[in-house]
Tab-separated table of C-alpha atoms and ligand atoms in Angstrom:
chain	number	residue	atom	x	y	z
A	1	MET	CA	0.015	-0.130	0.131
A	2	CYS	CA	2.596	2.519	1.024
A	3	GLU	CA	6.448	2.767	0.928
A	4	CYS	CA	8.351	3.643	3.892
A	5	ASP	CA	11.987	4.500	2.286
A	6	ASP	CA	12.543	8.219	3.086
A	7	CYS	CA	11.081	8.752	6.437
A	8	GLU	CA	11.638	7.151	9.801
A	9	CYS	CA	10.072	9.837	12.245
A	10	CYS	CA	6.506	9.514	11.491
A	11	GLY	CA	6.164	6.204	10.067
A	12	CYS	CA	4.422	5.980	6.621
A	13	PHE	CA	2.460	8.616	4.715
A	14	GLY	CA	2.835	7.589	1.234
A	15	SER	CA	3.513	10.425	-1.308
A	16	TYR	CA	2.856	12.937	1.596
A	17	SER	CA	5.817	11.750	3.854
A	18	ARG	CA	8.026	14.516	3.519
A	19	PHE	CA	5.518	17.064	4.382
A	20	ALA	CA	4.198	15.036	7.401
A	21	CYS	CA	7.789	14.558	8.822
A	22	GLY	CA	8.009	18.490	8.545
A	23	PHE	CA	4.938	18.740	10.344
A	24	CYS	CA	5.459	16.154	13.165
A	25	ILE	CA	8.887	18.020	13.752
A	26	GLY	CA	7.182	21.088	13.890
A	27	LEU	CA	4.419	20.218	16.228
A	28	ALA	CA	7.201	18.670	18.539
A	29	ILE	CA	8.891	21.651	18.971
A	30	VAL	CA	5.720	23.754	19.677
A	31	ALA	CA	5.039	21.237	22.279
A	32	ALA	CA	8.392	21.606	23.736
A	33	VAL	CA	8.617	25.356	23.732
A	34	ALA	CA	4.787	25.211	25.238
A	35	VAL	CA	5.998	22.776	27.924
A	36	ILE	CA	9.113	25.303	29.025
A	37	ILE	CA	6.319	28.122	28.961
A	38	VAL	CA	4.300	26.429	31.579
A	39	LEU	CA	7.329	25.521	33.652
A	40	VAL	CA	8.871	29.094	33.582
A	41	VAL	CA	5.517	30.681	34.264
A	42	GLY	CA	4.127	28.392	36.851
A	43	TYR	CA	7.571	27.772	38.904
A	44	GLY	CA	9.654	30.589	37.546
A	45	HIS	CA	8.710	33.684	39.716
A	46	ALA	CA	7.015	32.844	42.980
A	47	ALA	CA	4.718	35.559	44.820
A	48	GLN	CA	4.799	35.792	48.474
A	49	PRO	CA	1.906	34.366	50.528
A	50	ARG	CA	-0.580	36.825	51.491
A	51	PHE	CA	-1.748	37.566	55.006
A	52	GLU	CA	-5.281	38.540	56.092
A	53	VAL	CA	-6.540	39.088	60.052
A	54	GLU	CA	-10.023	38.013	59.742
A	55	ASP	CA	-10.866	38.541	63.426
A	56	ALA	CA	-9.166	39.469	66.618
A	57	SER	CA	-10.302	39.891	70.148
A	58	LEU	CA	-8.808	41.538	73.136
A	59	ALA	CA	-9.955	40.050	76.352
A	60	ARG	CA	-7.428	41.767	78.708
A	61	PHE	CA	-5.097	44.493	77.945
A	62	ALA	CA	-3.593	46.167	81.157
A	63	LEU	CA	-0.209	48.106	81.515
A	64	THR	CA	1.710	48.096	84.887
A	65	ALA	CA	4.105	51.196	84.535
A	66	THR	CA	6.776	50.610	87.464
A	67	SER	CA	9.953	51.882	86.060
A	68	PRO	CA	12.621	50.604	85.103
A	69	THR	CA	10.406	48.100	83.920
A	70	THR	CA	6.879	48.153	82.201
A	71	THR	CA	4.741	45.157	82.081
A	72	ILE	CA	1.417	44.348	80.244
A	73	SER	CA	-0.927	41.446	81.027
A	74	TYR	CA	-3.083	40.808	78.115
A	75	ASN	CA	-5.336	37.866	76.563
A	76	LEU	CA	-5.414	38.083	72.881
A	77	THR	CA	-7.089	35.778	70.158
A	78	LEU	CA	-5.970	36.167	66.412
A	79	THR	CA	-7.805	34.633	63.233
A	80	LEU	CA	-5.307	34.930	60.669
A	81	ALA	CA	-5.773	33.728	57.020
A	82	VAL	CA	-2.619	32.862	54.965
A	83	ARG	CA	-2.958	32.371	51.415
A	84	ASN	CA	-0.377	30.917	48.599
A	85	PRO	CA	-1.432	33.085	45.804
A	86	ASN	CA	0.920	30.788	43.437
A	87	TRP	CA	-0.913	28.342	40.812
A	88	ALA	CA	1.419	25.586	40.640
A	89	MET	CA	3.940	26.039	43.576
A	90	GLY	CA	3.371	24.795	47.049
A	91	ALA	CA	4.986	26.700	49.853
A	92	THR	CA	6.767	25.126	52.830
A	93	PHE	CA	7.244	27.336	55.915
A	94	ARG	CA	10.192	26.951	58.179
A	95	SER	CA	8.850	29.148	60.439
A	96	LEU	CA	6.258	31.520	60.880
A	97	GLU	CA	5.430	33.874	63.837
A	98	ALA	CA	3.937	36.937	64.991
A	99	ASP	CA	5.148	39.561	67.306
A	100	TYR	CA	2.644	41.719	69.166
A	101	LEU	CA	3.957	45.314	69.243
A	102	PHE	CA	2.432	48.271	71.242
A	103	ASP	CA	3.676	51.420	70.513
A	104	GLY	CA	6.588	49.780	68.230
A	105	GLN	CA	7.450	47.558	71.083
A	106	ARG	CA	7.464	44.114	71.509
A	107	PHE	CA	5.400	42.483	74.174
A	108	ASP	CA	5.168	39.035	73.202
A	109	ARG	CA	6.049	36.529	70.165
A	110	VAL	CA	3.864	33.700	69.323
A	111	ASP	CA	4.154	30.803	66.752
A	112	VAL	CA	1.764	30.801	63.812
A	113	ALA	CA	2.476	27.506	62.117
A	114	ALA	CA	4.792	24.688	62.828
A	115	PRO	CA	8.140	24.029	61.258
A	116	GLY	CA	7.580	22.300	57.959
A	117	TYR	CA	4.089	23.383	57.420
A	118	VAL	CA	3.215	23.112	53.789
A	119	LEU	CA	0.407	25.373	52.219
A	120	PRO	CA	-0.549	23.999	48.633
A	121	ALA	CA	-0.650	25.985	45.530
A	122	ARG	CA	-3.798	28.592	45.862
A	123	LYS	CA	-4.877	27.443	48.896
A	124	THR	CA	-5.880	29.669	52.150
A	125	ALA	CA	-5.291	28.376	55.493
A	126	VAL	CA	-6.740	29.882	58.673
A	127	PHE	CA	-5.035	30.052	61.974
A	128	ARG	CA	-6.393	30.743	65.169
A	129	ILE	CA	-3.792	31.958	67.596
A	130	ALA	CA	-5.058	32.625	71.289
A	131	SER	CA	-2.029	33.791	73.470
A	132	GLY	CA	-1.942	35.615	76.794
A	133	ALA	CA	0.467	36.635	79.446
A	134	ASP	CA	0.234	37.968	82.956
A	135	GLU	CA	3.482	40.038	83.013
A	136	ALA	CA	5.002	40.307	79.573
A	137	SER	CA	7.997	43.158	79.694
A	138	VAL	CA	7.712	45.417	77.513
A	139	MET	CA	10.071	48.835	76.786
A	140	LEU	CA	7.588	51.680	76.629
A	141	GLY	CA	9.146	55.270	77.346
A	142	SER	CA	6.844	57.678	78.873
A	143	ALA	CA	5.487	58.423	75.575
A	144	GLY	CA	4.364	54.822	75.199
A	145	VAL	CA	2.455	55.104	78.675
A	146	LYS	CA	1.039	58.066	77.413
A	147	ALA	CA	-0.317	56.621	74.643
A	148	TYR	CA	-1.805	53.610	76.659
A	149	ARG	CA	-3.353	55.975	79.009
A	150	ARG	CA	-5.053	57.845	75.753
A	151	GLN	CA	-6.246	54.340	74.001
A	152	SER	CA	-7.408	53.100	77.456
A	153	GLY	CA	-9.915	56.068	77.822
A	154	LYS	CA	-11.405	55.009	74.685
A	155	GLY	CA	-11.089	51.247	75.230
A	156	VAL	CA	-9.437	50.586	71.815
A	157	PHE	CA	-5.851	49.889	71.269
A	158	ASP	CA	-3.646	49.836	68.477
A	159	VAL	CA	-1.778	46.759	68.342
A	160	GLU	CA	0.496	45.662	65.474
A	161	ALA	CA	0.915	41.965	64.560
A	162	ALA	CA	4.418	41.580	62.774
A	163	LEU	CA	4.814	38.558	61.018
A	164	SER	CA	8.027	36.840	60.321
A	165	GLY	CA	9.198	33.796	58.788
A	166	GLN	CA	10.649	31.712	56.185
A	167	VAL	CA	9.373	29.814	53.381
A	168	LYS	CA	10.261	27.843	50.160
A	169	TYR	CA	8.449	27.275	47.241
A	170	GLN	CA	7.942	23.830	45.253
A	171	LEU	CA	11.174	23.378	42.697
A	172	HIS	CA	12.906	26.376	44.454
A	173	SER	CA	16.227	26.156	46.537
A	174	THR	CA	16.131	29.308	48.644
A	175	TRP	CA	14.594	29.906	52.087
A	176	CYS	CA	13.065	33.372	51.539
A	177	ARG	CA	12.361	35.608	54.430
A	178	LEU	CA	9.125	37.031	54.850
A	179	GLU	CA	7.879	39.987	56.708
A	180	ALA	CA	4.293	41.599	56.972
A	181	ARG	CA	2.756	44.165	59.225
A	182	CYS	CA	-0.772	43.960	60.547
A	183	PRO	CA	-2.031	47.010	62.322
A	184	LEU	CA	-4.951	46.296	64.511
A	185	LYS	CA	-7.433	48.341	66.095
A	186	LEU	CA	-8.553	46.482	69.235
A	187	GLN	CA	-11.802	47.004	71.469
A	188	LEU	CA	-11.244	45.700	74.641
A	189	ALA	CA	-14.092	43.336	75.300
A	190	GLY	CA	-16.350	43.808	78.026
A	191	GLY	CA	-15.591	47.527	77.803
A	192	GLN	CA	-17.330	50.842	79.116
A	193	ASP	CA	-18.876	51.133	75.938
A	194	ALA	CA	-21.967	49.150	74.977
A	195	ALA	CA	-21.656	49.825	71.238
A	196	ALA	CA	-19.135	47.012	70.465
A	197	VAL	CA	-17.135	47.662	67.378
A	198	VAL	CA	-17.125	44.864	64.977
A	199	PHE	CA	-13.385	44.233	64.079
A	200	GLN	CA	-12.547	45.292	60.219
A	201	LYS	CA	-10.796	42.767	58.452
A	202	THR	CA	-7.263	43.832	58.114
A	203	THR	CA	-4.921	42.858	55.069
A	204	CYS	CA	-1.395	42.752	56.138
A	205	GLU	CA	1.274	44.898	54.267
A	206	LEU	CA	3.900	42.759	52.750
A	207	LEU	CA	7.589	44.147	52.818
A	208	ARG	CA	9.340	43.568	49.802
A	209	SER	CA	11.990	40.955	50.035
A	210	SER	CA	15.529	42.432	48.834
A	211	GLN	CA	16.757	38.674	48.677
A	212	ARG	CA	17.538	37.047	45.125
A	213	GLY	CA	14.813	35.029	43.750
A	214	CYS	CA	12.361	35.709	46.614
B	1	NAG	C1	-5.269	34.658	79.824
B	1	NAG	O1	-3.994	34.492	79.739
B	1	NAG	C2	-3.535	33.779	80.615
B	1	NAG	C3	-2.005	33.622	80.567
B	1	NAG	O2	-1.507	34.494	81.103
B	1	NAG	C4	-4.107	32.329	80.684
B	1	NAG	O3	-3.674	31.693	81.794
B	1	NAG	C5	-5.713	32.485	80.832
B	1	NAG	O4	-6.432	31.287	80.557
B	1	NAG	C6	-6.250	33.457	79.523
B	1	NAG	N1	-7.390	33.674	79.616
B	1	NAG	C7	-8.316	33.397	78.770
B	1	NAG	C8	-9.927	33.623	78.667
B	1	NAG	O5	-7.670	32.610	77.628
């Protein structure tokens, strides 16, 4: 029926064999290029995880100012959503922690995700972090103590959650440092104000990484 003498790559296409060979090779090249593009786009540049505080409640926030040390006793619960925006790459966390700051000074540090936590591509994980302390020391100067008194009068405190961690993306080899800031307005639960303020979802501001490939 047909003769297969001058083409081996695509089998027998009779008198069209030369054309068919070229077509097959062309198709193979297009397919290879498409695969490379998919790999580069999907696995090349990694986007940083996104953080959002969905809910937060402050059950206690009391300052004891006895110089030289100032201490805070507090109870805070935070619901933090962490989203991996990459469509192909999972993200592995070596660490993810939150520092709580008042007036720029840290009064506690809590773990958010356990080391080795994997967040699959396109997924959002929600962490509920409850913490408290009876005497957390904090380096507040007189300005900080004043800020506390002022905010205490209103029953609403400006507390910042500063997130930090290290993350590695699938097929990548670098551990990328992550930093994000979440400024929170927290109303003290059971405060004198009958009109409870509903917590506003807060998107955390990501600090851009200066690391290569992160
Ligand atoms: C508040 O924090 C303290 C730790 O100082 C803890 O013992 C207590 O159970 C917490 N209270 C609530 C209601 O979570």
